Amino acid sequence: MKKIRSKKINFALFTSFLLLGLVIMAGCQRTTSKASSSASTQIEKTTQTSEAPKKSTTPTLFFHGYSGTVNSFKGMLQRLEENQVAKQSLQLTVRPDGTVQATGELNQQAENPMVQVLFTDNVNNEWNQTEWIKNCLAYLQTTYGVEKVNVVGHSMGGVSALRYLATYGQENSLPQVKKFVAIGAPFNDFVDDSTQTLSDELANGPAVTSSRYQDYQRMIDNVPTQTKILLIAGQLSQTDLSDGTVPLNSALAVFALLTQHGNQVEEHVVEGDNASHSMLHENQEVDKLVQKFLWEAKE
């Protein structure tokens, strides 16, 4: 009888341990299921927020700044191509007489073709550069039938590109500029008015204006309102409100003017050591801003 009782007790203990193990396993399965569900949700959210670049045949022209060279936008173009965002397919070189020479061929497939533009006289004024920009757009239209372009200009390249829009923006015989990105462009020359806050300038325009800015004011009606614009400025520190060359308030000076004219305008300030004037087109934050504005933003 004692042996039988012992077996019954052992069997009861075995059954209890078995049930406990099943409960623990079930709990682990529920925890794993929840973790998998959470990870799946996180992946889904990441996928939803990561928008792939939209591909089109619209070429984007890149204009260097004062004394710029082939190296000015070389790094950015390479990074955008390596990341499969866009593809460089053509280089245009403009002589002082306005003659345009092409190297390569414009890729007319939907790969966001990029065109690097070089001025052989790279220290010329913005009036002549305006004419050279016109010649580049006319060349693309005549040679490839291009009807729409995007434009990116660093420093003087941005100044001249806006002057082009304010001079020839209403010319129906030239390609339409869909989007324009200005990087560290001194739109109000090198006026640095420390008495005006940036928020006031963005709302009302600069309190002190240069002759360059006044030209934009007089010519603003020629700027197509359908052209979307991104202004990128550099700020080295909380005490140095500039990119080391162009004051912050100059790079953003035309924000109010263009907004009041009816353009859709975005502005962004890039901060830190890599926000210096000559490093802006090497700054990967700037790469992302350009990429998102040109090829990810909704039309």
CSV table of C-alpha atoms in Angstrom, one decimal:
chain,number,residue,atom,x,y,z
A,1,MET,CA,0.0,0.0,0.0
A,2,LYS,CA,2.8,2.4,0.8
A,3,LYS,CA,4.3,1.8,-2.7
A,4,ILE,CA,1.0,2.4,-4.4
A,5,ARG,CA,0.6,5.7,-2.5
A,6,SER,CA,4.1,6.8,-3.4
A,7,LYS,CA,3.4,6.1,-7.1
A,8,LYS,CA,0.3,8.2,-6.9
A,9,ILE,CA,2.1,11.0,-5.3
A,10,ASN,CA,4.9,10.9,-7.9
A,11,PHE,CA,2.3,10.8,-10.7
A,12,ALA,CA,0.6,13.8,-9.3
A,13,LEU,CA,3.9,15.7,-9.0
A,14,PHE,CA,4.7,14.8,-12.6
A,15,THR,CA,1.3,16.0,-13.8
A,16,SER,CA,1.7,19.3,-11.9
A,17,PHE,CA,5.1,19.9,-13.4
A,18,LEU,CA,3.8,19.1,-16.9
A,19,LEU,CA,1.0,21.5,-16.6
A,20,LEU,CA,3.3,24.2,-15.3
A,21,GLY,CA,5.6,23.7,-18.2
A,22,LEU,CA,2.8,24.0,-20.7
A,23,VAL,CA,1.7,27.2,-19.0
A,24,ILE,CA,5.2,28.6,-19.2
A,25,MET,CA,5.6,27.6,-22.8
A,26,ALA,CA,2.2,29.1,-23.7
A,27,GLY,CA,3.3,32.3,-22.0
A,28,CYS,CA,6.6,32.4,-24.0
A,29,GLN,CA,4.7,31.8,-27.2
A,30,ARG,CA,2.4,34.8,-26.4
A,31,THR,CA,5.4,37.0,-25.6
A,32,THR,CA,7.2,36.0,-28.8
A,33,SER,CA,4.1,36.6,-30.8
A,34,LYS,CA,3.7,40.1,-29.3
A,35,ALA,CA,7.4,40.8,-30.0
A,36,SER,CA,7.1,39.6,-33.6
A,37,SER,CA,4.0,41.7,-34.0
A,38,SER,CA,5.8,44.8,-32.6
A,39,ALA,CA,8.8,44.2,-34.8
A,40,SER,CA,6.5,43.8,-37.8
A,41,THR,CA,4.7,47.0,-37.0
A,42,GLN,CA,8.0,48.8,-36.7
A,43,ILE,CA,9.2,47.5,-40.1
A,44,GLU,CA,5.9,48.6,-41.6
A,45,LYS,CA,6.2,52.1,-40.1
A,46,THR,CA,9.8,52.4,-41.4
A,47,THR,CA,8.7,51.3,-44.8
A,48,GLN,CA,5.8,53.8,-44.8
A,49,THR,CA,8.0,56.7,-43.8
A,50,SER,CA,10.9,55.9,-46.2
A,51,GLU,CA,9.7,57.3,-49.5
A,52,ALA,CA,11.6,56.2,-52.6
A,53,PRO,CA,12.7,59.0,-55.0
A,54,LYS,CA,10.2,59.6,-57.8
A,55,LYS,CA,11.9,59.0,-61.2
A,56,SER,CA,11.2,61.2,-64.2
A,57,THR,CA,12.9,62.4,-67.4
A,58,THR,CA,13.1,66.1,-66.1
A,59,PRO,CA,16.7,67.1,-66.0
A,60,THR,CA,18.2,69.0,-63.1
A,61,LEU,CA,20.9,71.6,-63.8
A,62,PHE,CA,23.6,72.3,-61.2
A,63,PHE,CA,25.3,75.8,-61.3
A,64,HIS,CA,28.4,76.4,-59.2
A,65,GLY,CA,29.3,79.5,-57.4
A,66,TYR,CA,31.9,82.3,-57.8
A,67,SER,CA,35.2,80.8,-58.9
A,68,GLY,CA,33.6,77.3,-58.9
A,69,THR,CA,35.0,74.4,-60.8
A,70,VAL,CA,34.0,70.8,-61.9
A,71,ASN,CA,34.7,69.8,-58.2
A,72,SER,CA,32.1,72.2,-56.8
A,73,PHE,CA,29.1,69.8,-57.3
A,74,LYS,CA,31.2,66.7,-58.1
A,75,GLY,CA,30.7,65.1,-54.7
A,76,MET,CA,27.0,65.7,-54.5
A,77,LEU,CA,26.4,64.4,-58.0
A,78,GLN,CA,28.4,61.2,-57.2
A,79,ARG,CA,26.6,60.6,-53.9
A,80,LEU,CA,23.1,61.1,-55.5
A,81,GLU,CA,24.1,58.7,-58.2
A,82,GLU,CA,25.6,56.1,-55.9
A,83,ASN,CA,22.4,56.2,-53.8
A,84,GLN,CA,20.4,55.6,-57.0
A,85,VAL,CA,18.5,58.8,-56.6
A,86,ALA,CA,19.5,60.4,-59.9
A,87,LYS,CA,22.0,59.9,-62.7
A,88,GLN,CA,24.5,62.3,-64.2
A,89,SER,CA,24.4,62.1,-68.0
A,90,LEU,CA,25.6,65.5,-69.4
A,91,GLN,CA,28.0,68.3,-68.7
A,92,LEU,CA,27.6,71.7,-70.3
A,93,THR,CA,30.5,74.1,-70.5
A,94,VAL,CA,29.7,77.8,-71.3
A,95,ARG,CA,32.3,80.0,-72.8
A,96,PRO,CA,32.4,83.8,-72.1
A,97,ASP,CA,30.7,84.4,-75.5
A,98,GLY,CA,27.8,82.3,-74.5
A,99,THR,CA,28.7,79.3,-76.6
A,100,VAL,CA,27.6,76.0,-75.0
A,101,GLN,CA,29.7,72.9,-75.4
A,102,ALA,CA,28.3,69.5,-74.3
A,103,THR,CA,30.1,66.4,-73.0
A,104,GLY,CA,28.1,63.2,-72.8
A,105,GLU,CA,24.5,62.9,-73.8
A,106,LEU,CA,21.3,63.7,-71.9
A,107,ASN,CA,19.7,60.5,-70.7
A,108,GLN,CA,16.0,60.7,-71.6
A,109,GLN,CA,15.1,57.7,-69.6
A,110,ALA,CA,13.2,58.2,-66.3
A,111,GLU,CA,16.3,58.3,-64.1
A,112,ASN,CA,16.3,61.9,-62.8
A,113,PRO,CA,19.1,63.0,-65.2
A,114,MET,CA,21.5,65.5,-63.7
A,115,VAL,CA,23.4,68.1,-65.8
A,116,GLN,CA,26.5,69.8,-64.4
A,117,VAL,CA,27.1,73.3,-65.8
A,118,LEU,CA,30.5,74.9,-65.8
A,119,PHE,CA,31.4,78.5,-66.7
A,120,THR,CA,34.9,78.8,-68.1
A,121,ASP,CA,34.9,82.4,-66.9
A,122,ASN,CA,34.0,81.4,-63.3
A,123,VAL,CA,34.4,84.9,-61.8
A,124,ASN,CA,32.0,86.8,-64.1
A,125,ASN,CA,29.0,88.8,-63.0
A,126,GLU,CA,25.4,87.6,-62.4
A,127,TRP,CA,24.1,89.5,-65.5
A,128,ASN,CA,26.3,87.6,-67.9
A,129,GLN,CA,25.6,84.3,-66.0
A,130,THR,CA,21.9,84.9,-66.4
A,131,GLU,CA,22.4,84.9,-70.2
A,132,TRP,CA,24.6,81.8,-70.0
A,133,ILE,CA,21.8,80.0,-68.0
A,134,LYS,CA,19.4,81.0,-70.7
A,135,ASN,CA,21.7,79.6,-73.3
A,136,CYS,CA,21.9,76.3,-71.4
A,137,LEU,CA,18.1,75.9,-71.3
A,138,ALA,CA,17.8,76.9,-74.9
A,139,TYR,CA,20.4,74.2,-75.8
A,140,LEU,CA,18.5,71.5,-73.9
A,141,GLN,CA,15.3,72.5,-75.6
A,142,THR,CA,16.7,72.7,-79.1
A,143,THR,CA,18.9,69.5,-78.8
A,144,TYR,CA,16.6,67.3,-76.8
A,145,GLY,CA,13.2,68.9,-76.8
A,146,VAL,CA,13.3,69.5,-73.0
A,147,GLU,CA,10.2,71.4,-71.8
A,148,LYS,CA,10.8,71.3,-68.0
A,149,VAL,CA,13.8,71.5,-65.8
A,150,ASN,CA,14.9,71.8,-62.2
A,151,VAL,CA,17.7,74.1,-61.1
A,152,VAL,CA,20.2,73.9,-58.2
A,153,GLY,CA,22.5,76.8,-57.6
A,154,HIS,CA,25.2,77.3,-55.0
A,155,SER,CA,26.2,80.8,-53.9
A,156,MET,CA,26.5,83.0,-57.0
A,157,GLY,CA,24.9,80.2,-59.0
A,158,GLY,CA,21.7,80.6,-56.9
A,159,VAL,CA,21.9,84.4,-57.3
A,160,SER,CA,22.2,84.2,-61.1
A,161,ALA,CA,19.5,81.5,-61.3
A,162,LEU,CA,17.0,83.7,-59.5
A,163,ARG,CA,18.0,86.6,-61.7
A,164,TYR,CA,17.3,84.3,-64.7
A,165,LEU,CA,13.8,83.6,-63.3
A,166,ALA,CA,13.2,87.3,-62.8
A,167,THR,CA,14.4,88.1,-66.3
A,168,TYR,CA,13.2,85.2,-68.5
A,169,GLY,CA,10.8,83.3,-66.3
A,170,GLN,CA,7.8,84.3,-68.5
A,171,GLU,CA,9.4,83.3,-71.8
A,172,ASN,CA,7.2,80.6,-73.3
A,173,SER,CA,10.0,79.7,-75.8
A,174,LEU,CA,12.2,78.4,-73.0
A,175,PRO,CA,11.8,75.4,-70.7
A,176,GLN,CA,9.8,75.9,-67.5
A,177,VAL,CA,11.7,75.8,-64.2
A,178,LYS,CA,9.6,73.5,-62.1
A,179,LYS,CA,11.8,73.6,-58.9
A,180,PHE,CA,14.7,75.8,-57.8
A,181,VAL,CA,17.1,75.1,-55.0
A,182,ALA,CA,19.4,77.9,-53.7
A,183,ILE,CA,22.3,76.8,-51.4
A,184,GLY,CA,24.0,79.6,-49.5
A,185,ALA,CA,23.1,82.2,-52.1
A,186,PRO,CA,23.7,85.9,-51.0
A,187,PHE,CA,20.4,87.3,-52.3
A,188,ASN,CA,20.8,90.5,-50.3
A,189,ASP,CA,24.5,90.7,-51.1
A,190,PHE,CA,26.5,90.6,-47.9
A,191,VAL,CA,24.3,92.9,-45.9
A,192,ASP,CA,24.3,91.7,-42.3
A,193,ASP,CA,21.6,93.5,-40.3
A,194,SER,CA,21.9,92.3,-36.7
A,195,THR,CA,19.1,94.5,-35.6
A,196,GLN,CA,16.4,92.5,-37.4
A,197,THR,CA,15.3,89.1,-36.2
A,198,LEU,CA,15.2,86.2,-38.6
A,199,SER,CA,11.5,85.6,-37.9
A,200,ASP,CA,10.7,89.3,-38.8
A,201,GLU,CA,12.7,89.0,-42.0
A,202,LEU,CA,10.9,85.8,-43.0
A,203,ALA,CA,7.6,87.5,-42.5
A,204,ASN,CA,8.4,90.9,-43.9
A,205,GLY,CA,11.6,90.8,-45.9
A,206,PRO,CA,14.9,92.5,-45.0
A,207,ALA,CA,14.8,95.9,-43.3
A,208,VAL,CA,18.1,96.9,-45.1
A,209,THR,CA,18.3,96.1,-48.8
A,210,SER,CA,21.1,95.9,-51.3
A,211,SER,CA,20.8,96.9,-54.9
A,212,ARG,CA,20.7,93.2,-55.8
A,213,TYR,CA,17.7,92.6,-53.6
A,214,GLN,CA,16.0,95.8,-55.0
A,215,ASP,CA,16.4,94.3,-58.5
A,216,TYR,CA,14.5,91.2,-57.4
A,217,GLN,CA,11.8,93.5,-56.0
A,218,ARG,CA,11.4,95.3,-59.4
A,219,MET,CA,11.5,92.1,-61.4
A,220,ILE,CA,9.4,89.8,-59.2
A,221,ASP,CA,6.5,89.8,-61.6
A,222,ASN,CA,8.5,87.8,-64.1
A,223,VAL,CA,9.1,85.0,-61.7
A,224,PRO,CA,6.7,82.1,-62.5
A,225,THR,CA,4.4,81.5,-59.5
A,226,GLN,CA,4.3,77.8,-60.3
A,227,THR,CA,8.1,77.4,-59.6
A,228,LYS,CA,8.6,75.8,-56.2
A,229,ILE,CA,11.6,77.1,-54.3
A,230,LEU,CA,13.9,75.8,-51.5
A,231,LEU,CA,16.3,78.1,-49.8
A,232,ILE,CA,19.1,76.5,-47.8
A,233,ALA,CA,21.3,78.6,-45.5
A,234,GLY,CA,24.3,77.7,-43.3
A,235,GLN,CA,24.8,78.7,-39.7
A,236,LEU,CA,28.1,77.9,-38.1
A,237,SER,CA,27.1,78.5,-34.4
A,238,GLN,CA,24.6,80.3,-32.2
A,239,THR,CA,26.9,83.3,-32.2
A,240,ASP,CA,27.9,83.2,-35.9
A,241,LEU,CA,24.7,83.6,-37.9
A,242,SER,CA,26.4,82.9,-41.2
A,243,ASP,CA,28.1,80.2,-43.1
A,244,GLY,CA,31.4,82.0,-42.7
A,245,THR,CA,30.8,83.9,-45.9
A,246,VAL,CA,27.1,84.6,-46.5
A,247,PRO,CA,25.0,86.0,-43.7
A,248,LEU,CA,22.0,83.8,-42.7
A,249,ASN,CA,19.6,86.7,-43.3
A,250,SER,CA,21.0,87.2,-46.9
A,251,ALA,CA,20.6,83.5,-47.8
A,252,LEU,CA,16.9,83.7,-46.7
A,253,ALA,CA,16.3,87.3,-47.8
A,254,VAL,CA,13.9,86.5,-50.7
A,255,PHE,CA,11.7,84.2,-48.7
A,256,ALA,CA,9.0,86.8,-47.9
A,257,LEU,CA,9.3,88.4,-51.4
A,258,LEU,CA,8.7,85.1,-53.2
A,259,THR,CA,6.0,83.9,-50.7
A,260,GLN,CA,4.0,87.1,-51.1
A,261,HIS,CA,4.4,86.8,-54.9
A,262,GLY,CA,2.6,83.5,-54.7
A,263,ASN,CA,5.4,81.0,-54.9
A,264,GLN,CA,5.6,77.9,-52.7
A,265,VAL,CA,8.8,78.4,-50.7
A,266,GLU,CA,10.6,76.3,-48.2
A,267,GLU,CA,13.5,77.4,-46.1
A,268,HIS,CA,16.0,75.3,-44.1
A,269,VAL,CA,19.0,76.3,-41.9
A,270,VAL,CA,21.9,73.7,-41.7
A,271,GLU,CA,24.0,74.1,-38.6
A,272,GLY,CA,27.4,73.1,-37.4
A,273,ASP,CA,31.0,73.0,-38.7
A,274,ASN,CA,29.9,71.3,-42.0
A,275,ALA,CA,27.6,74.3,-42.6
A,276,SER,CA,30.5,76.5,-43.8
A,277,HIS,CA,30.0,78.1,-47.2
A,278,SER,CA,32.4,75.8,-49.2
A,279,MET,CA,31.1,72.7,-47.4
A,280,LEU,CA,27.4,73.1,-47.9
A,281,HIS,CA,27.4,71.2,-51.2
A,282,GLU,CA,29.5,68.5,-49.4
A,283,ASN,CA,27.1,68.3,-46.5
A,284,GLN,CA,25.0,65.1,-46.5
A,285,GLU,CA,22.1,66.9,-44.7
A,286,VAL,CA,22.0,69.2,-47.7
A,287,ASP,CA,22.0,66.1,-50.0
A,288,LYS,CA,18.9,64.8,-48.2
A,289,LEU,CA,17.2,68.2,-48.4
A,290,VAL,CA,17.8,68.5,-52.2
A,291,GLN,CA,16.8,64.9,-52.7
A,292,LYS,CA,13.5,65.2,-50.8
A,293,PHE,CA,12.6,68.5,-52.4
A,294,LEU,CA,13.3,67.6,-56.0
A,295,TRP,CA,12.4,63.9,-56.1
A,296,GLU,CA,10.3,63.0,-53.1
A,297,ALA,CA,8.1,65.9,-52.6
A,298,LYS,CA,4.5,65.7,-53.8
A,299,GLU,CA,3.8,67.5,-57.1
